[in-house]
CSV table of C-alpha atoms in Angstrom, one decimal:
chain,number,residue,atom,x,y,z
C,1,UNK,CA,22.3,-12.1,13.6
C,2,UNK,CA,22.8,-10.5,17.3
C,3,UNK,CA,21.1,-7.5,17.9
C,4,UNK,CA,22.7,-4.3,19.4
C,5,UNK,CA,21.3,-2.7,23.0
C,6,UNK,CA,20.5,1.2,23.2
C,7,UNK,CA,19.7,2.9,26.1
C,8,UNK,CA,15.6,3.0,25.1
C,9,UNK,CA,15.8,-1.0,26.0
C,10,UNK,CA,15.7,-2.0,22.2
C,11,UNK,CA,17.5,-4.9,20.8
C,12,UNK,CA,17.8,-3.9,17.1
C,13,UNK,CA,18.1,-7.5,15.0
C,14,UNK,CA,19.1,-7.9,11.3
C,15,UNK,CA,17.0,-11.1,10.7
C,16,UNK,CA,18.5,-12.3,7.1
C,17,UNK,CA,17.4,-16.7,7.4
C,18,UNK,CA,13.6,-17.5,7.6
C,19,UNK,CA,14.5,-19.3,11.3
C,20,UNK,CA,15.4,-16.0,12.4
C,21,UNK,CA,12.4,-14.8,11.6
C,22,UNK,CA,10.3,-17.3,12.8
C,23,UNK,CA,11.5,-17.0,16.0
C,24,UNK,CA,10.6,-13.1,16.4
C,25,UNK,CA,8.3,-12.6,19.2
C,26,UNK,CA,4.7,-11.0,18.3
C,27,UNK,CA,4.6,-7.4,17.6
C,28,UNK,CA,3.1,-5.0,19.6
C,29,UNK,CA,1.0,-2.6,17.0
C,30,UNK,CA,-1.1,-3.6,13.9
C,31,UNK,CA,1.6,-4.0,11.5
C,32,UNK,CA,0.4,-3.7,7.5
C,33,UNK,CA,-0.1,-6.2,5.5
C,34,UNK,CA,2.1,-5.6,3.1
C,35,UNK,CA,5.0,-5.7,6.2
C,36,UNK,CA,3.8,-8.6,7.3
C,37,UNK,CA,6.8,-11.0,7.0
C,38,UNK,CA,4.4,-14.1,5.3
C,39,UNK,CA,3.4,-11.5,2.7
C,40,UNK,CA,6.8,-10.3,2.2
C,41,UNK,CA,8.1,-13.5,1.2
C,42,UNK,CA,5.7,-13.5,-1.7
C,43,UNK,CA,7.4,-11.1,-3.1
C,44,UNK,CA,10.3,-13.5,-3.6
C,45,UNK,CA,13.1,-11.1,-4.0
C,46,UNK,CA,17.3,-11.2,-3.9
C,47,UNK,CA,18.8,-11.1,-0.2
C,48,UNK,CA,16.1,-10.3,2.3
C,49,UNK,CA,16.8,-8.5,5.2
C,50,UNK,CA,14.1,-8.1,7.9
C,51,UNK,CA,15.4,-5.4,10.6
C,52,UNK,CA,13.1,-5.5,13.7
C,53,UNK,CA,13.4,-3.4,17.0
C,54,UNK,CA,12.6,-5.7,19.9
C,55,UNK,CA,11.5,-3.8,23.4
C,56,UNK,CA,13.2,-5.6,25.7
C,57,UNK,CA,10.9,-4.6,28.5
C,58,UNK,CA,7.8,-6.4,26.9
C,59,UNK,CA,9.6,-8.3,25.0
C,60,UNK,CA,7.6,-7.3,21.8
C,61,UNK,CA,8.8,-6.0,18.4
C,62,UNK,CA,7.9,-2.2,18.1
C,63,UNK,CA,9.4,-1.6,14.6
C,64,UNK,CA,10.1,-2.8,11.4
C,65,UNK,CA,11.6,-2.5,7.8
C,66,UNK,CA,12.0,-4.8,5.2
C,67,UNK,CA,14.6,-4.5,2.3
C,68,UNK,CA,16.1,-6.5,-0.5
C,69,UNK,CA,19.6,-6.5,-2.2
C,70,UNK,CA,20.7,-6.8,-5.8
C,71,UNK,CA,24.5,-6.6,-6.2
C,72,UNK,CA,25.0,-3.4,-4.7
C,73,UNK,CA,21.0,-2.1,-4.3
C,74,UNK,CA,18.9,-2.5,-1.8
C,75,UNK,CA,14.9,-2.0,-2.5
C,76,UNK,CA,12.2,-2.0,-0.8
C,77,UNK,CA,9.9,-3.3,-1.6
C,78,UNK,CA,11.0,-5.6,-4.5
C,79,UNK,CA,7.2,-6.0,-5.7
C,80,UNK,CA,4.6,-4.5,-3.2
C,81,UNK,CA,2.4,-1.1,-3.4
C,82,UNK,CA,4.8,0.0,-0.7
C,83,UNK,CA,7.7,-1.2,1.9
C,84,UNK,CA,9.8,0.6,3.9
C,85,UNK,CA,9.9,1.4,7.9
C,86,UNK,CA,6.6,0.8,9.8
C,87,UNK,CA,6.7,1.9,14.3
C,88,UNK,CA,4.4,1.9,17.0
C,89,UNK,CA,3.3,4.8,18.4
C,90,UNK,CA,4.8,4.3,21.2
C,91,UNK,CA,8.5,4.4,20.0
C,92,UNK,CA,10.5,7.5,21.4
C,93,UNK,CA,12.0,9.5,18.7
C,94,UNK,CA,15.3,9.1,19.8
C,95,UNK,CA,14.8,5.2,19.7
C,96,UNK,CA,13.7,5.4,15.7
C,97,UNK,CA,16.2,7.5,14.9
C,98,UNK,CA,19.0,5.0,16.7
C,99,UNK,CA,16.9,2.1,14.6
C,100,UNK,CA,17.5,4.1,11.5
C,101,UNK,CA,21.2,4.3,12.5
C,102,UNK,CA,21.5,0.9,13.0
C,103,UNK,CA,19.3,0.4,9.9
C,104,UNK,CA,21.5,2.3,7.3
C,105,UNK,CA,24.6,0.9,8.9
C,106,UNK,CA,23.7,-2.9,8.2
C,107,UNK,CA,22.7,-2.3,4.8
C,108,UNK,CA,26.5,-0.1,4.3
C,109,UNK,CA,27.9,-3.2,5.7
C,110,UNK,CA,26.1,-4.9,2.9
C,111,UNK,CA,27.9,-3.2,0.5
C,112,UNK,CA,24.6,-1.5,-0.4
C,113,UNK,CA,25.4,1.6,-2.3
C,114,UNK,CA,22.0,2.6,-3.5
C,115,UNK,CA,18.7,2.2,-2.2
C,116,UNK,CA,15.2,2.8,-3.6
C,117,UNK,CA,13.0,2.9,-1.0
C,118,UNK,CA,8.6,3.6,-1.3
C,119,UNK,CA,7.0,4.3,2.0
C,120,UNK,CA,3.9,4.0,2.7
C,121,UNK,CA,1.7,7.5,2.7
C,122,UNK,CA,1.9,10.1,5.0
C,123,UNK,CA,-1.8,9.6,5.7
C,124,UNK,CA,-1.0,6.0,6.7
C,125,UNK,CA,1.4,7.0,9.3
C,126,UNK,CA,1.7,10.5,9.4
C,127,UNK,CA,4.1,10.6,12.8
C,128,UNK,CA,6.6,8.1,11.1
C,129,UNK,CA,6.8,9.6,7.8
C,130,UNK,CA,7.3,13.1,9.2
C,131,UNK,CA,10.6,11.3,11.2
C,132,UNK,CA,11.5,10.1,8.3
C,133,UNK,CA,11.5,12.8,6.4
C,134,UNK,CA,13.4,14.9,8.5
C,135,UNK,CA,16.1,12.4,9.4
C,136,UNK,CA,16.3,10.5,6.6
C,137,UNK,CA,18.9,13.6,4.7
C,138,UNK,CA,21.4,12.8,7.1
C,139,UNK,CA,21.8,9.5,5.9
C,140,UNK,CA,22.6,10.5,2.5
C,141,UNK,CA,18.6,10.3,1.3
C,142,UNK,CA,16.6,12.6,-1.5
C,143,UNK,CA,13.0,12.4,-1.4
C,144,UNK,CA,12.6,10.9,-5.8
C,145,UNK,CA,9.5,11.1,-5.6
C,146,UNK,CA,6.2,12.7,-4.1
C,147,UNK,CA,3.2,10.6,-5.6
C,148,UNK,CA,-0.5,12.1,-4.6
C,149,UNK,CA,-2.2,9.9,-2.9
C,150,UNK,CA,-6.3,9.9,-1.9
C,151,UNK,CA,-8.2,8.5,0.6
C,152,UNK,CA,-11.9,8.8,1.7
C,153,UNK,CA,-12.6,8.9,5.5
C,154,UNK,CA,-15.1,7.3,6.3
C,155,UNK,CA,-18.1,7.6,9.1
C,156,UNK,CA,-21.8,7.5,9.3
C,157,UNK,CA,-22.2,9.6,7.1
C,158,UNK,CA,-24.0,8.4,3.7
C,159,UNK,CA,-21.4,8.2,0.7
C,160,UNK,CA,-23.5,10.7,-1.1
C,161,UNK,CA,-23.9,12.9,1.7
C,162,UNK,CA,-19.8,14.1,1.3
C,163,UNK,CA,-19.7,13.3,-2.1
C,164,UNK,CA,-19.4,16.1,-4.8
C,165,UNK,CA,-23.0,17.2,-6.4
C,166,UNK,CA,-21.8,15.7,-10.0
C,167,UNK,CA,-20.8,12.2,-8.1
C,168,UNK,CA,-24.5,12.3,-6.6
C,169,UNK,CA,-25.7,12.7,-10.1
C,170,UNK,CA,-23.7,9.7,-11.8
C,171,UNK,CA,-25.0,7.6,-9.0
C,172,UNK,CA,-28.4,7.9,-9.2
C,173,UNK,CA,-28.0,7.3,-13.1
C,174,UNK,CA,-25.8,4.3,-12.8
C,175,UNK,CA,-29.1,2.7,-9.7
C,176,UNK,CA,-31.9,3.7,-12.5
C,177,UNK,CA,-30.4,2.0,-15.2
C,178,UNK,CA,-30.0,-1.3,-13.0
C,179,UNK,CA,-26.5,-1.4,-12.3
C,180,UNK,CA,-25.8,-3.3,-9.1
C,181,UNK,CA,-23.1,-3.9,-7.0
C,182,UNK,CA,-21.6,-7.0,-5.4
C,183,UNK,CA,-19.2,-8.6,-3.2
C,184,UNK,CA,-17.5,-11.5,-5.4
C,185,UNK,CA,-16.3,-15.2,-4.2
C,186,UNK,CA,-12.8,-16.5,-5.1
C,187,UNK,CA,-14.4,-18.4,-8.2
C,188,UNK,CA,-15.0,-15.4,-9.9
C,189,UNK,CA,-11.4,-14.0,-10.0
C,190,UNK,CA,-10.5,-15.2,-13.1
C,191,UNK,CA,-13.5,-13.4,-14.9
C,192,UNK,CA,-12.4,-10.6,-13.0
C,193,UNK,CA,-9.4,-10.4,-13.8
C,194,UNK,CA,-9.4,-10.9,-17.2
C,195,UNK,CA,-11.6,-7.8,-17.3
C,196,UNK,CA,-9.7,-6.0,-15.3
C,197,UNK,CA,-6.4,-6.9,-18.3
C,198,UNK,CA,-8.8,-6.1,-20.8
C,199,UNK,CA,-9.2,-3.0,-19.3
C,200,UNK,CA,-5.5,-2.2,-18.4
C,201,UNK,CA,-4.6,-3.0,-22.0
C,202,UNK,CA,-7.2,-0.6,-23.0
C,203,UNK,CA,-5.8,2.4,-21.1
C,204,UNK,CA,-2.3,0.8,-22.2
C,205,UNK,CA,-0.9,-0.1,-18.6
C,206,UNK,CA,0.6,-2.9,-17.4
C,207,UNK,CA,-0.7,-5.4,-14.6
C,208,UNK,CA,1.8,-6.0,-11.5
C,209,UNK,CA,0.8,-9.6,-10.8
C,210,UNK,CA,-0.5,-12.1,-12.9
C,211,UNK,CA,-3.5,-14.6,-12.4
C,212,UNK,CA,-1.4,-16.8,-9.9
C,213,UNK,CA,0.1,-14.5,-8.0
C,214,UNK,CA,-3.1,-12.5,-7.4
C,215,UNK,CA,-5.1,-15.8,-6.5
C,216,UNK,CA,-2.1,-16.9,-4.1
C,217,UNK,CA,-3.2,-13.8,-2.4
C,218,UNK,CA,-6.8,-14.4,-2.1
C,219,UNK,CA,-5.9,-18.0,-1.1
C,220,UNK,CA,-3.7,-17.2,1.6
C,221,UNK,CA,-5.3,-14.0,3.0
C,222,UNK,CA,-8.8,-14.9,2.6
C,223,UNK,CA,-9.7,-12.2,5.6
C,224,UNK,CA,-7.2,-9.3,3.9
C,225,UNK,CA,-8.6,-9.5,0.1
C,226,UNK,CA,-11.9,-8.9,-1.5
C,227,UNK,CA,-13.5,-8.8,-5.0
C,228,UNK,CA,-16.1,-6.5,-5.9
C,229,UNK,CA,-18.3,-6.0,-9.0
C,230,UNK,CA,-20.7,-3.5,-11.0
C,231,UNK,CA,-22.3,-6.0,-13.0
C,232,UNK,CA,-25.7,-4.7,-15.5
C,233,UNK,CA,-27.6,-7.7,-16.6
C,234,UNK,CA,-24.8,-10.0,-15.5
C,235,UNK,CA,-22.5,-8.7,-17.7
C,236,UNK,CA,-19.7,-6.9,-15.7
C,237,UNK,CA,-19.3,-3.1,-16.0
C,238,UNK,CA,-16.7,-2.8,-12.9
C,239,UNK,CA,-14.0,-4.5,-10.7
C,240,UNK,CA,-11.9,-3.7,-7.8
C,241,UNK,CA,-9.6,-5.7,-5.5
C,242,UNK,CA,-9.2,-4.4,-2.5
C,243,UNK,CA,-6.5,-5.3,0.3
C,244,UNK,CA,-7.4,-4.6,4.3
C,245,UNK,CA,-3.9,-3.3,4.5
C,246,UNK,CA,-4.6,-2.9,8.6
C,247,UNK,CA,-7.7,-3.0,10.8
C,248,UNK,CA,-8.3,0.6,9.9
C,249,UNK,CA,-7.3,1.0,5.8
C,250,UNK,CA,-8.6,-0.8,3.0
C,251,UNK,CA,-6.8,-0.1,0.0
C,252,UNK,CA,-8.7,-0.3,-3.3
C,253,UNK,CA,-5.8,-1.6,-5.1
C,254,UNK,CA,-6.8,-2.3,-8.7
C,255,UNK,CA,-9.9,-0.4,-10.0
C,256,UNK,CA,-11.0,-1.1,-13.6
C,257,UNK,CA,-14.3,0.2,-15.7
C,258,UNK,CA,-14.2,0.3,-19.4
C,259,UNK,CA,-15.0,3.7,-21.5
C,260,UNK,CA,-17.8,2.2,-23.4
C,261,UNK,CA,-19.7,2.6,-19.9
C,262,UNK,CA,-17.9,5.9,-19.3
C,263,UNK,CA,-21.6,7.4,-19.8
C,264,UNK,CA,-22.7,5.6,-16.7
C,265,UNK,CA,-19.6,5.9,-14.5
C,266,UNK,CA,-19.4,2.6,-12.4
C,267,UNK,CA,-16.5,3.0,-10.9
C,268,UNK,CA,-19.3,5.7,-8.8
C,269,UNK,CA,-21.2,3.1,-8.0
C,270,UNK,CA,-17.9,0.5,-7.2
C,271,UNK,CA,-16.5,3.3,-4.7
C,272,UNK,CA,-20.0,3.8,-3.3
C,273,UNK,CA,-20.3,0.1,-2.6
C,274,UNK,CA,-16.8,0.1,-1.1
C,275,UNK,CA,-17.6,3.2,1.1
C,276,UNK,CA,-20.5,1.1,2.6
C,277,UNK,CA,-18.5,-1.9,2.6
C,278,UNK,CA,-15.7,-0.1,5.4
C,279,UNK,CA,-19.0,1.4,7.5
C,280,UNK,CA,-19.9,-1.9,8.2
C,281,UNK,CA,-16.9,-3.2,8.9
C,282,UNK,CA,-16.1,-0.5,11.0
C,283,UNK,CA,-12.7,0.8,9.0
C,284,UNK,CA,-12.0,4.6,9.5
C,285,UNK,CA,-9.7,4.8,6.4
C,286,UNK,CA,-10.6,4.2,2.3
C,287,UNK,CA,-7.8,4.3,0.4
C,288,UNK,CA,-8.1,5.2,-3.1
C,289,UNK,CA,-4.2,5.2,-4.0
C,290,UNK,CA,-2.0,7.3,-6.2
C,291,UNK,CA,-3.3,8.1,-9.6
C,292,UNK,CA,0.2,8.4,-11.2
C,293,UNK,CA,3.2,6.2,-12.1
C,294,UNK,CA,6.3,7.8,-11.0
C,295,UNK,CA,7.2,7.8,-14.4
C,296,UNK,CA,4.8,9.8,-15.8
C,297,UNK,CA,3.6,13.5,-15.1
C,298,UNK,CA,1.1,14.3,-13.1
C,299,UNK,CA,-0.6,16.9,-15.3
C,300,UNK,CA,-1.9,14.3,-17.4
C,301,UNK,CA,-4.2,12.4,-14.8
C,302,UNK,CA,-5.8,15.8,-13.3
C,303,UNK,CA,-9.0,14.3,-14.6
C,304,UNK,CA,-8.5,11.5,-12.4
C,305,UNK,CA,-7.2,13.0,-9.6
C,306,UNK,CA,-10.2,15.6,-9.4
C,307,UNK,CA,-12.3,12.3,-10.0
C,308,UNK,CA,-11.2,10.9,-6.7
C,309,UNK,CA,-11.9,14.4,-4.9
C,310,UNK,CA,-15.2,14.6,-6.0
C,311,UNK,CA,-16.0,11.2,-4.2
C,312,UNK,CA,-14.8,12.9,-0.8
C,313,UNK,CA,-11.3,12.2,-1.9
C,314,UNK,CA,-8.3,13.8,0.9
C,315,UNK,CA,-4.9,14.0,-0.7
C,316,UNK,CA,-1.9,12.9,1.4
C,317,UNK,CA,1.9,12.3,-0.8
C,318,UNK,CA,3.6,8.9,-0.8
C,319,UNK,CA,7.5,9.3,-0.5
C,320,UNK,CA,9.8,7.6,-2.5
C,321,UNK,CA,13.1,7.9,-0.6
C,322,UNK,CA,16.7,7.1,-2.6
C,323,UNK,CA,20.4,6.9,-2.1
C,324,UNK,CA,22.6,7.5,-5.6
C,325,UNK,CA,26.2,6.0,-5.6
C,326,UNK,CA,27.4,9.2,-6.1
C,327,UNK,CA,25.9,10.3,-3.4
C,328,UNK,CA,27.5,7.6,-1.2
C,329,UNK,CA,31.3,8.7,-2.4
């Protein structure tokens, strides 16, 4: 579809056919993964629309959002931790706020009369999400939802040097009674994940993706995901999947321990190994993610969420911005 000029030297595009998007120059900033257009289109939803903002001068893209459309809804994203908007740096306010024009107005045209839309959070991209959240209520937008997010910042500094005294303790208990930590190949996924069900169904919560789809992701992204292990004896007593979400965030995206080795706490020792996994890989940014559904109340997982504070654990919130049809008149 032909873009529109502004006077900030953007060509906004509404890129709807996969030719369209094939042809979209580079982008200019480190866009996440999870934006990336070959990792949105495993997500395999209804009517994608990729809207990009094209700097004319470099002829690079400096912006991006990704949404999908069921009869008169438009989500994003359709099955992803988060979608949304994603700019560089560089953007000048008034430029975002004429790509959010343009933005809303191709999605009206849609016929979109409701939108559910999950950014990523504030901690990710705190200059963005602050635009958005001031400009967004002019558009017709209520912030749904407000999810506590934590993530550990990590530097040279030892894990148990800014961990809580308590995580310190459950450490050194889980070394002395020979629980070790690993980095895992692709051939042990499906151990791990059936683990990782086993432990979901335990804690009565539902997995996202199923076997396939998470090994399409390993297959296809081999430098973005990661399997990790607490194994005693062999036997395992932890997993995580993590997913580099940019050159400076990995996201620890599906953590699972048991609570017959509650006792012992792995998921200590898993977070430890991840903390000294992003040191020497140089990445600034651990993110632990949100420790409740939107669905639930928040009250309920204070246990958890004091859990991820005591490993060094800084809470940002991760927005969940909607339109109502009612709101749309």
């Amino acid at each position: 579809m032909a873009g529109l000029e502004n006077e900030f030297t953007y060509d906004l595009r509404c890129l709807a056919t996969e030719a369209e998007r094939l042809a979209l120059p580079p982008f200019s900033f480190d866009v996440f993964l999870f934006l990336q257009p070959a990792h949105v289109a495993l997500q395999a939803g209804p009517n994608w629309q990729m809207l990009a903002m094209v700097n004319r001068r470099t002829g690079l893209v400096d912006g991006v959002a990704h949404f999908f459309q069921e009869e008169h809804t438009a989500f994003s994203p359709w099955r992803a931790p988060f979608g949304g908007l994603q700019l560089s740096p560089d953007v000048p306010e008034e430029a975002a706020q004429d790509f959010l024009q343009y933005l809303h107005r191709q999605l009206r045209q849609n016929g979109v009369r409701q939108v559910h839309w999950l950014q990523c959070p504030d901690a990710y991209a705190p200059q963005t999400n602050r635009l958005l959240r001031a400009t967004l209520p002019a558009f017709g937008y209520a912030t749904q939802h407000d999810q506590r997010n934590h993530h550990l910042l990590v530097s040279g500094t030892p894990f148990e040097a800014q961990a809580h005294p308590s995580v310190r303790r459950r450490l050194s208990k889980c070394l002395k009674s020979d629980f070790t930590f690993q980095q895992e190949t692709l051939a042990s996924l499906p151990e791990a994940y059936a683990f990782l069900k086993q432990c979901r169904e335990e804690k009565q919560k539902p997995l996202s993706l199923s076997l396939p789809q998470l090994a399409r992701y390993f297959e296809l992204f081999p430098e973005r995901y990661f399997l990790f292990t607490v194994r005693r004896e062999g036997e395992l007593a932890a997993v995580g999947v993590a997913v580099l979400v940019s050159q400076t965030i990995l996201n620890h995206l599906y953590p699972a321990s048991p609570r017959r080795y509650n006792a012992y706490s792995p998921s200590v020792l898993l977070n430890a190994g991840l903390y000294q996994f992003c040191q020497r890989r140089q990445i600034p940014v651990l993110d632990l993610g949100v420790s409740a559904p939107v669905q639930e109340d928040e009250p309920d997982y204070a246990g958890l969420f004091t859990f991820k504070e005591r490993l060094g654990g800084v809470a940002s919130l991760k927005p969940t911005f909607v339109i109502r049809a009612e709101e749309e008149g």
